[in-house]
Amino acid sequence: MGKQRILSGVQPTGNLHLGNYLGAISNWVEAQSQYDNFFCVVDLHAITVPHNPSTLKENTYKTAALYLACGLDLEHCKIFVQSHICAHSELTWLLNCVTPLNWLERMIQFKEKAVKQGENVSVGLLDYPVLMAADILLYDADKVPVGEDQKQHIELTRDIAVRINDQFGSKGESVLKIPEPLIRKEGARVMSLNDGTRKMSKSDPSELSRINLLDSPEEINKKIKRCKTDPIKGLSFDEPERPECNNLLTLYMLLSGKQKQEVAAQCQDMGWGQFKPLLTEATIEALKPIQQKYQEVIDEKGYLESVLRKGRQQAEAVANATLSRVKTALGYSVPL
Ligand code: AMP
Ligand code: TRP
C-alpha cells in the first residue's frame, strides 16, 4: 500500500510565529517521511482580509523559504503556491454551489474576523473555508495537520465532501476522499505572550504578543522579559487558573525538546526570574538553525523559484485529475 497523503498550508500574511511552527509546521516536519506530503502557501486566502499588493509576493516567497528552513525535505514534500494552480479557484466555485450558506455563517473564525472588520467584510472572507476545502479535497488528502483553531474548517471540508459524494457519486463510488484532521495535543494552541487566554496570532497589533521565527535574540529576550506572568511562586502545568504559566511551560517543553515530567520537576520551585532566562535560551537555540537555513535559502538566487516551479508541476497533475473527476461527476462535458 502507498503512503497516506497529507496536505496543509499557511497564509503568507505577516511573519510566521511560534504558534504556526509548533501548531503546524513542526508537525509536518516530524512526520514527513511517513507520508506523501503537499504543502502550499495559501496566498488566495491572504486576500480575504484587506491586503497590501506590494508585499504579497515577498511574503509568499518568505513563507515558502521558511517551510524549507524549518526542515521540510523535497524528497518527501511538494511545496507550491496556491494561486499558481487554477484548480483551487475552480473547485471552490463548484463546491460553493453545494455548500449551504448557513454552514459558512456559523464558522467561528468568520464570526471573529467579521466582528474585527466591521462593515467591510467581503464575500471572500465568508467563502474562505470553501477555498480551504478545495485545497484539501483536490489532493485526496488523508490527513490535514493543523492547529486546533482549524478543526472546524476541516469538519466543514468533510461535510462538503460527503455532500458531493451523496449527490454525485455513483454506484457506491465516491467522488472525493474524506480527510481527517491531525492535531497534536501539545502546542496545538500557543497563546499570546500578553494574555494566556488568547491565541498567538499574526493579526494581533502588539508585536510583543508573539515571537516570530525570524526574531533576533535581542527581540526574543525583550519579548520574554516583558511577557505576562502571575504572582504565584512555583511553576506547574495544567492549572486552569494560570493560563500564562501553562503556556510558557509548554513553550519551554516543546522548544527545549524535554519531556513534560522533566520540565515539571525542573520548574516546580522556580520563580519567573529564574524561569524566563531558561525559556529565552531555549527559544533562541531552537530558532537559530531555522534562521541560518532561511538565510541560505534566500541567498541562493533562483533556488526557491525552482523549488516552487517543480512543486507546481507535481501538484498540478494531481489537482487537475481531481478537478476533472468532480466536473465529470457534476455532469460537465470534457473540454474538446
Ligand atoms: P495561519 O497563520 O492562520 O495561516 O495558520 C497556519 C497554521 O498555523 C494553521 O495550521 C493554524 O492552525 C496554525 N496556528 C496559527 N496560530 C496558532 C497558534 N496560536 N497555536 C497553534 N497553532 C496555530
Ligand atoms: N485556514 C488555514 C489557517 O489559517 C490555512 C489553510 C488554507 C489551510 N488552506 C488550508 C490549512 C488547507 C490546511 C489545509 O490556518
CSV table of C-alpha atoms and ligand atoms in Angstrom, one decimal:
chain,number,residue,atom,x,y,z
A,1,MET,CA,0.0,0.0,0.0
A,2,GLY,CA,1.3,3.5,-0.8
A,3,LYS,CA,1.8,6.2,1.8
A,4,GLN,CA,-1.1,8.2,3.0
A,5,ARG,CA,-1.3,11.7,1.8
A,6,ILE,CA,-1.0,14.9,3.7
A,7,LEU,CA,-2.0,18.5,2.7
A,8,SER,CA,-1.6,21.6,4.7
A,9,GLY,CA,-0.8,25.3,4.3
A,10,VAL,CA,-0.1,28.6,6.0
A,11,GLN,CA,-1.2,32.1,4.8
A,12,PRO,CA,1.5,34.5,3.7
A,13,THR,CA,0.3,37.3,5.9
A,14,GLY,CA,2.9,38.9,8.1
A,15,ASN,CA,5.5,36.9,10.0
A,16,LEU,CA,5.3,33.3,10.9
A,17,HIS,CA,5.4,32.8,14.7
A,18,LEU,CA,5.8,30.1,17.3
A,19,GLY,CA,2.1,29.2,17.0
A,20,ASN,CA,2.5,28.4,13.3
A,21,TYR,CA,5.6,26.5,14.0
A,22,LEU,CA,4.6,24.4,17.0
A,23,GLY,CA,0.9,24.1,16.0
A,24,ALA,CA,1.6,23.2,12.3
A,25,ILE,CA,4.9,23.2,10.6
A,26,SER,CA,7.0,21.3,13.2
A,27,ASN,CA,4.4,18.5,13.0
A,28,TRP,CA,4.7,18.4,9.2
A,29,VAL,CA,8.5,18.1,9.5
A,30,GLU,CA,8.3,15.4,12.2
A,31,ALA,CA,6.0,13.1,10.3
A,32,GLN,CA,7.2,13.9,6.7
A,33,SER,CA,8.9,10.6,6.0
A,34,GLN,CA,5.8,8.6,6.8
A,35,TYR,CA,3.6,10.4,4.3
A,36,ASP,CA,3.3,11.7,0.7
A,37,ASN,CA,3.2,15.4,1.5
A,38,PHE,CA,1.7,18.5,-0.2
A,39,PHE,CA,2.4,21.9,1.4
A,40,CYS,CA,1.1,25.1,-0.1
A,41,VAL,CA,1.5,28.7,0.7
A,42,VAL,CA,-2.2,29.8,0.7
A,43,ASP,CA,-1.9,33.2,-0.9
A,44,LEU,CA,-5.5,33.2,-2.2
A,45,HIS,CA,-6.6,33.1,1.4
A,46,ALA,CA,-4.4,36.0,2.2
A,47,ILE,CA,-6.7,38.5,0.3
A,48,THR,CA,-9.8,37.6,2.3
A,49,VAL,CA,-8.9,40.5,4.5
A,50,PRO,CA,-7.6,43.8,3.2
A,51,HIS,CA,-4.1,43.2,1.9
A,52,ASN,CA,-1.1,45.1,0.6
A,53,PRO,CA,-0.3,44.2,-3.0
A,54,SER,CA,3.3,45.4,-2.7
A,55,THR,CA,4.2,42.8,0.0
A,56,LEU,CA,2.1,39.8,-1.1
A,57,LYS,CA,4.7,38.3,-3.4
A,58,GLU,CA,7.5,38.8,-1.0
A,59,ASN,CA,5.6,37.3,1.9
A,60,THR,CA,4.7,34.3,-0.2
A,61,TYR,CA,8.3,33.6,-1.0
A,62,LYS,CA,9.3,34.2,2.6
A,63,THR,CA,6.7,31.7,3.8
A,64,ALA,CA,7.9,29.1,1.3
A,65,ALA,CA,11.5,29.7,2.4
A,66,LEU,CA,10.5,29.2,6.0
A,67,TYR,CA,8.9,25.9,5.1
A,68,LEU,CA,12.3,24.8,3.8
A,69,ALA,CA,14.2,26.4,6.7
A,70,CYS,CA,12.0,24.5,9.3
A,71,GLY,CA,13.2,21.3,7.7
A,72,LEU,CA,10.7,20.2,5.0
A,73,ASP,CA,12.6,17.9,2.7
A,74,LEU,CA,11.9,17.8,-1.0
A,75,GLU,CA,12.4,14.1,-1.0
A,76,HIS,CA,9.2,13.8,0.9
A,77,CYS,CA,7.3,17.0,0.1
A,78,LYS,CA,5.9,19.1,-2.7
A,79,ILE,CA,6.0,22.8,-1.9
A,80,PHE,CA,3.9,25.1,-4.0
A,81,VAL,CA,1.9,28.3,-4.2
A,82,GLN,CA,-1.9,28.0,-4.1
A,83,SER,CA,-2.5,30.8,-6.7
A,84,HIS,CA,-0.2,29.1,-9.2
A,85,ILE,CA,-2.7,26.3,-9.6
A,86,CYS,CA,-6.0,27.4,-11.1
A,87,ALA,CA,-7.8,24.2,-10.0
A,88,HIS,CA,-8.0,25.7,-6.4
A,89,SER,CA,-10.3,28.5,-7.6
A,90,GLU,CA,-12.3,26.4,-10.0
A,91,LEU,CA,-13.1,23.7,-7.5
A,92,THR,CA,-14.0,26.3,-5.0
A,93,TRP,CA,-16.7,27.5,-7.3
A,94,LEU,CA,-18.1,24.0,-7.8
A,95,LEU,CA,-18.1,23.4,-4.0
A,96,ASN,CA,-19.7,26.8,-3.4
A,97,CYS,CA,-22.7,25.6,-5.3
A,98,VAL,CA,-23.4,22.7,-3.0
A,99,THR,CA,-22.5,24.4,0.3
A,100,PRO,CA,-25.4,25.8,2.3
A,101,LEU,CA,-24.9,29.4,3.3
A,102,ASN,CA,-25.7,28.7,6.9
A,103,TRP,CA,-22.8,26.3,7.2
A,104,LEU,CA,-20.5,29.2,6.5
A,105,GLU,CA,-22.3,31.8,8.6
A,106,ARG,CA,-21.7,29.7,11.7
A,107,MET,CA,-17.9,29.3,11.3
A,108,ILE,CA,-16.2,30.7,14.4
A,109,GLN,CA,-13.3,32.2,12.6
A,110,PHE,CA,-15.6,34.0,10.2
A,111,LYS,CA,-17.6,35.4,13.1
A,112,GLU,CA,-14.5,36.6,14.9
A,113,LYS,CA,-12.8,38.2,11.9
A,114,ALA,CA,-16.1,39.7,10.7
A,115,VAL,CA,-16.6,41.5,14.0
A,116,LYS,CA,-13.0,42.8,13.8
A,117,GLN,CA,-13.6,44.2,10.3
A,118,GLY,CA,-16.9,45.9,10.9
A,119,GLU,CA,-18.6,46.8,7.7
A,120,ASN,CA,-16.1,45.8,5.1
A,121,VAL,CA,-16.5,42.1,5.3
A,122,SER,CA,-16.0,40.5,1.9
A,123,VAL,CA,-17.8,37.6,0.4
A,124,GLY,CA,-14.3,36.1,0.2
A,125,LEU,CA,-14.0,36.0,4.0
A,126,LEU,CA,-17.2,34.1,4.2
A,127,ASP,CA,-16.1,31.7,1.5
A,128,TYR,CA,-12.6,31.2,3.0
A,129,PRO,CA,-13.5,27.7,4.4
A,130,VAL,CA,-14.7,26.5,1.0
A,131,LEU,CA,-11.4,27.5,-0.6
A,132,MET,CA,-9.7,25.6,2.2
A,133,ALA,CA,-11.9,22.6,1.5
A,134,ALA,CA,-10.9,22.8,-2.2
A,135,ASP,CA,-7.2,22.9,-1.2
A,136,ILE,CA,-7.6,19.7,0.8
A,137,LEU,CA,-10.0,17.8,-1.5
A,138,LEU,CA,-8.1,18.4,-4.7
A,139,TYR,CA,-5.2,16.3,-3.4
A,140,ASP,CA,-7.3,13.4,-2.0
A,141,ALA,CA,-5.6,14.1,1.3
A,142,ASP,CA,-6.0,11.5,4.1
A,143,LYS,CA,-4.8,13.8,6.9
A,144,VAL,CA,-4.6,17.5,7.4
A,145,PRO,CA,-2.1,18.6,10.1
A,146,VAL,CA,-3.1,21.9,11.6
A,147,GLY,CA,-3.5,23.8,14.9
A,148,GLU,CA,-6.6,23.5,17.0
A,149,ASP,CA,-8.2,26.6,15.5
A,150,GLN,CA,-8.7,24.9,12.1
A,151,LYS,CA,-10.6,21.9,13.4
A,152,GLN,CA,-14.0,23.4,12.5
A,153,HIS,CA,-12.8,24.1,8.9
A,154,ILE,CA,-11.8,20.5,8.5
A,155,GLU,CA,-15.1,19.3,9.8
A,156,LEU,CA,-16.8,21.5,7.2
A,157,THR,CA,-14.5,20.1,4.5
A,158,ARG,CA,-15.7,16.6,5.4
A,159,ASP,CA,-19.3,17.7,5.3
A,160,ILE,CA,-18.8,19.2,1.9
A,161,ALA,CA,-17.1,16.1,0.6
A,162,VAL,CA,-19.9,13.9,2.0
A,163,ARG,CA,-22.5,16.0,0.3
A,164,ILE,CA,-20.7,15.9,-3.1
A,165,ASN,CA,-20.4,12.1,-2.7
A,166,ASP,CA,-24.1,11.7,-1.7
A,167,GLN,CA,-25.4,13.9,-4.5
A,168,PHE,CA,-23.0,13.0,-7.3
A,169,GLY,CA,-21.3,9.7,-6.5
A,170,SER,CA,-22.5,6.7,-8.5
A,171,LYS,CA,-22.8,3.0,-7.7
A,172,GLY,CA,-21.2,3.3,-4.3
A,173,GLU,CA,-18.2,5.1,-5.9
A,174,SER,CA,-17.2,8.3,-4.1
A,175,VAL,CA,-16.0,11.4,-5.9
A,176,LEU,CA,-14.0,12.9,-3.1
A,177,LYS,CA,-11.9,11.4,-0.3
A,178,ILE,CA,-13.0,12.3,3.2
A,179,PRO,CA,-9.9,13.8,5.1
A,180,GLU,CA,-9.2,13.7,8.8
A,181,PRO,CA,-7.6,16.4,10.9
A,182,LEU,CA,-4.2,15.7,12.5
A,183,ILE,CA,-4.0,17.9,15.6
A,184,ARG,CA,-1.2,17.4,18.1
A,185,LYS,CA,-2.1,17.8,21.8
A,186,GLU,CA,0.8,19.9,22.9
A,187,GLY,CA,1.4,23.1,21.0
A,188,ALA,CA,-1.9,22.9,19.1
A,189,ARG,CA,-2.9,26.2,20.7
A,190,VAL,CA,0.0,28.5,21.5
A,191,MET,CA,-1.2,31.5,23.4
A,192,SER,CA,-0.3,35.2,23.2
A,193,LEU,CA,2.6,36.4,25.4
A,194,ASN,CA,0.3,39.3,26.6
A,195,ASP,CA,-2.7,37.2,27.5
A,196,GLY,CA,-2.7,33.5,28.2
A,197,THR,CA,-6.3,33.2,27.2
A,198,ARG,CA,-5.9,34.5,23.7
A,199,LYS,CA,-4.2,32.6,20.9
A,200,MET,CA,-0.9,33.9,19.5
A,201,SER,CA,-1.8,35.5,16.2
A,202,LYS,CA,-0.2,37.3,13.2
A,203,SER,CA,-3.0,39.8,13.3
A,204,ASP,CA,-2.5,40.9,17.0
A,205,PRO,CA,-1.5,44.6,16.7
A,206,SER,CA,1.1,44.1,19.5
A,207,GLU,CA,4.4,42.7,18.3
A,208,LEU,CA,5.1,41.8,22.0
A,209,SER,CA,2.3,39.3,21.9
A,210,ARG,CA,4.2,36.8,19.7
A,211,ILE,CA,7.7,35.5,18.9
A,212,ASN,CA,8.3,35.4,15.2
A,213,LEU,CA,10.5,32.7,13.7
A,214,LEU,CA,12.9,35.3,12.3
A,215,ASP,CA,13.1,37.4,15.5
A,216,SER,CA,16.7,38.3,16.7
A,217,PRO,CA,18.0,37.0,20.0
A,218,GLU,CA,17.6,40.6,21.4
A,219,GLU,CA,13.9,40.7,20.3
A,220,ILE,CA,13.2,37.3,21.8
A,221,ASN,CA,14.9,38.4,25.0
A,222,LYS,CA,12.9,41.6,25.2
A,223,LYS,CA,9.6,39.9,24.5
A,224,ILE,CA,10.0,37.2,27.1
A,225,LYS,CA,11.2,39.7,29.6
A,226,ARG,CA,8.0,41.7,29.1
A,227,CYS,CA,5.6,38.8,28.8
A,228,LYS,CA,2.7,38.4,31.1
A,229,THR,CA,3.1,36.2,34.1
A,230,ASP,CA,1.4,35.7,37.5
A,231,PRO,CA,2.4,36.5,41.1
A,232,ILE,CA,2.5,32.8,42.2
A,233,LYS,CA,5.8,31.2,43.1
A,234,GLY,CA,6.5,27.7,41.8
A,235,LEU,CA,5.5,26.8,38.2
A,236,SER,CA,3.4,23.9,37.2
A,237,PHE,CA,1.4,22.6,34.2
A,238,ASP,CA,-2.4,22.2,34.0
A,239,GLU,CA,-3.6,24.7,36.4
A,240,PRO,CA,-6.6,26.2,34.6
A,241,GLU,CA,-6.4,29.4,36.6
A,242,ARG,CA,-2.8,30.0,35.4
A,243,PRO,CA,-3.1,30.2,31.6
A,244,GLU,CA,0.2,32.1,31.2
A,245,CYS,CA,2.1,29.6,33.3
A,246,ASN,CA,0.7,26.7,31.3
A,247,ASN,CA,1.6,28.4,28.0
A,248,LEU,CA,5.1,29.4,28.9
A,249,LEU,CA,5.9,26.0,30.4
A,250,THR,CA,4.6,24.3,27.3
A,251,LEU,CA,6.7,26.5,25.1
A,252,TYR,CA,9.7,25.7,27.1
A,253,MET,CA,9.0,22.0,26.9
A,254,LEU,CA,8.5,22.0,23.2
A,255,LEU,CA,11.4,24.3,22.3
A,256,SER,CA,13.9,22.5,24.6
A,257,GLY,CA,12.7,19.1,23.5
A,258,LYS,CA,12.3,18.0,27.1
A,259,GLN,CA,9.7,15.7,28.5
A,260,LYS,CA,6.8,17.1,30.4
A,261,GLN,CA,7.7,15.4,33.7
A,262,GLU,CA,11.2,16.6,33.4
A,263,VAL,CA,10.1,20.2,32.9
A,264,ALA,CA,7.5,19.9,35.7
A,265,ALA,CA,10.2,18.7,38.1
A,266,GLN,CA,12.8,21.3,37.0
A,267,CYS,CA,10.4,24.2,37.4
A,268,GLN,CA,8.2,23.3,40.3
A,269,ASP,CA,10.1,25.6,42.8
A,270,MET,CA,11.2,28.3,40.4
A,271,GLY,CA,10.1,31.9,40.2
A,272,TRP,CA,9.7,33.8,37.0
A,273,GLY,CA,13.0,35.5,37.3
A,274,GLN,CA,14.7,32.1,37.2
A,275,PHE,CA,12.5,30.6,34.5
A,276,LYS,CA,12.5,33.4,31.9
A,277,PRO,CA,16.2,33.2,31.0
A,278,LEU,CA,15.8,29.4,30.5
A,279,LEU,CA,12.9,30.0,28.1
A,280,THR,CA,14.8,32.7,26.3
A,281,GLU,CA,17.8,30.5,25.8
A,282,ALA,CA,15.7,27.5,24.6
A,283,THR,CA,13.8,29.7,22.2
A,284,ILE,CA,17.0,31.3,20.8
A,285,GLU,CA,18.6,27.9,20.4
A,286,ALA,CA,15.6,26.3,18.7
A,287,LEU,CA,15.2,29.2,16.2
A,288,LYS,CA,18.9,29.5,15.4
A,289,PRO,CA,19.2,26.6,12.9
A,290,ILE,CA,15.9,27.7,11.2
A,291,GLN,CA,17.2,31.3,10.8
A,292,GLN,CA,20.5,30.1,9.4
A,293,LYS,CA,18.8,27.8,6.9
A,294,TYR,CA,16.4,30.6,6.0
A,295,GLN,CA,19.3,32.8,5.1
A,296,GLU,CA,20.9,30.2,3.0
A,297,VAL,CA,17.7,29.6,1.0
A,298,ILE,CA,17.1,33.3,0.5
A,299,ASP,CA,20.7,33.9,-0.5
A,300,GLU,CA,20.8,31.1,-3.2
A,301,LYS,CA,19.3,33.0,-6.1
A,302,GLY,CA,16.8,31.2,-8.2
A,303,TYR,CA,16.7,28.2,-5.8
A,304,LEU,CA,13.3,29.0,-4.3
A,305,GLU,CA,11.8,29.7,-7.7
A,306,SER,CA,13.0,26.3,-8.9
A,307,VAL,CA,11.5,24.5,-5.9
A,308,LEU,CA,8.1,26.2,-6.4
A,309,ARG,CA,8.1,25.6,-10.1
A,310,LYS,CA,8.7,21.9,-9.6
A,311,GLY,CA,6.2,21.8,-6.8
A,312,ARG,CA,3.6,23.4,-9.0
A,313,GLN,CA,4.1,20.8,-11.8
A,314,GLN,CA,3.8,17.9,-9.4
A,315,ALA,CA,0.8,19.4,-7.5
A,316,GLU,CA,-1.0,20.5,-10.7
A,317,ALA,CA,-1.0,17.0,-12.1
A,318,VAL,CA,-2.8,15.7,-9.0
A,319,ALA,CA,-5.1,18.7,-8.7
A,320,ASN,CA,-6.2,18.7,-12.3
A,321,ALA,CA,-7.1,15.0,-12.2
A,322,THR,CA,-9.4,15.5,-9.2
A,323,LEU,CA,-11.0,18.6,-10.8
A,324,SER,CA,-11.8,16.6,-13.9
A,325,ARG,CA,-13.3,13.8,-11.8
A,326,VAL,CA,-15.5,16.3,-10.0
A,327,LYS,CA,-16.6,18.1,-13.2
A,328,THR,CA,-17.5,14.8,-14.8
A,329,ALA,CA,-19.5,13.7,-11.8
A,330,LEU,CA,-21.4,17.0,-11.9
A,331,GLY,CA,-22.3,16.4,-15.5
A,332,TYR,CA,-19.8,18.7,-17.3
A,333,SER,CA,-18.6,17.9,-20.8
A,334,VAL,CA,-14.9,17.2,-21.1
A,335,PRO,CA,-13.2,20.1,-23.0
A,336,LEU,CA,-12.6,19.2,-26.6
B,1,AMP,P1,-2.4,30.9,9.7
B,1,AMP,O1,-1.4,31.8,10.4
B,1,AMP,O2,-3.8,31.3,10.2
B,1,AMP,O3,-2.3,30.8,8.3
B,1,AMP,O4,-2.2,29.5,10.3
B,1,AMP,C1,-1.4,28.5,9.8
B,1,AMP,C2,-1.3,27.3,10.7
B,1,AMP,O5,-0.8,27.6,11.9
B,1,AMP,C3,-2.6,26.6,10.9
B,1,AMP,O6,-2.5,25.2,10.9
B,1,AMP,C4,-3.0,27.1,12.3
B,1,AMP,O7,-3.9,26.2,12.9
B,1,AMP,C5,-1.7,27.2,13.0
B,1,AMP,N1,-1.7,28.2,14.0
B,1,AMP,C6,-1.9,29.5,13.9
B,1,AMP,N2,-1.8,30.1,15.1
B,1,AMP,C7,-1.6,29.2,16.0
B,1,AMP,C8,-1.5,29.2,17.5
B,1,AMP,N3,-1.5,30.3,18.2
B,1,AMP,N4,-1.3,28.0,18.1
B,1,AMP,C9,-1.2,26.8,17.3
B,1,AMP,N5,-1.3,26.7,16.0
B,1,AMP,C10,-1.5,27.9,15.3
B,2,TRP,N1,-7.0,28.3,7.0
B,2,TRP,C1,-5.7,27.8,7.4
B,2,TRP,C2,-5.2,28.8,8.5
B,2,TRP,O1,-5.5,29.9,8.6
B,2,TRP,C3,-4.8,27.9,6.2
B,2,TRP,C4,-5.2,26.9,5.2
B,2,TRP,C5,-5.7,27.2,4.0
B,2,TRP,C6,-5.0,25.5,5.3
B,2,TRP,N2,-5.9,26.1,3.3
B,2,TRP,C7,-5.5,25.0,4.0
B,2,TRP,C8,-4.6,24.6,6.2
B,2,TRP,C9,-5.6,23.6,3.8
B,2,TRP,C10,-4.7,23.3,6.0
B,2,TRP,C11,-5.2,22.8,4.8
B,2,TRP,O2,-4.6,28.3,9.3
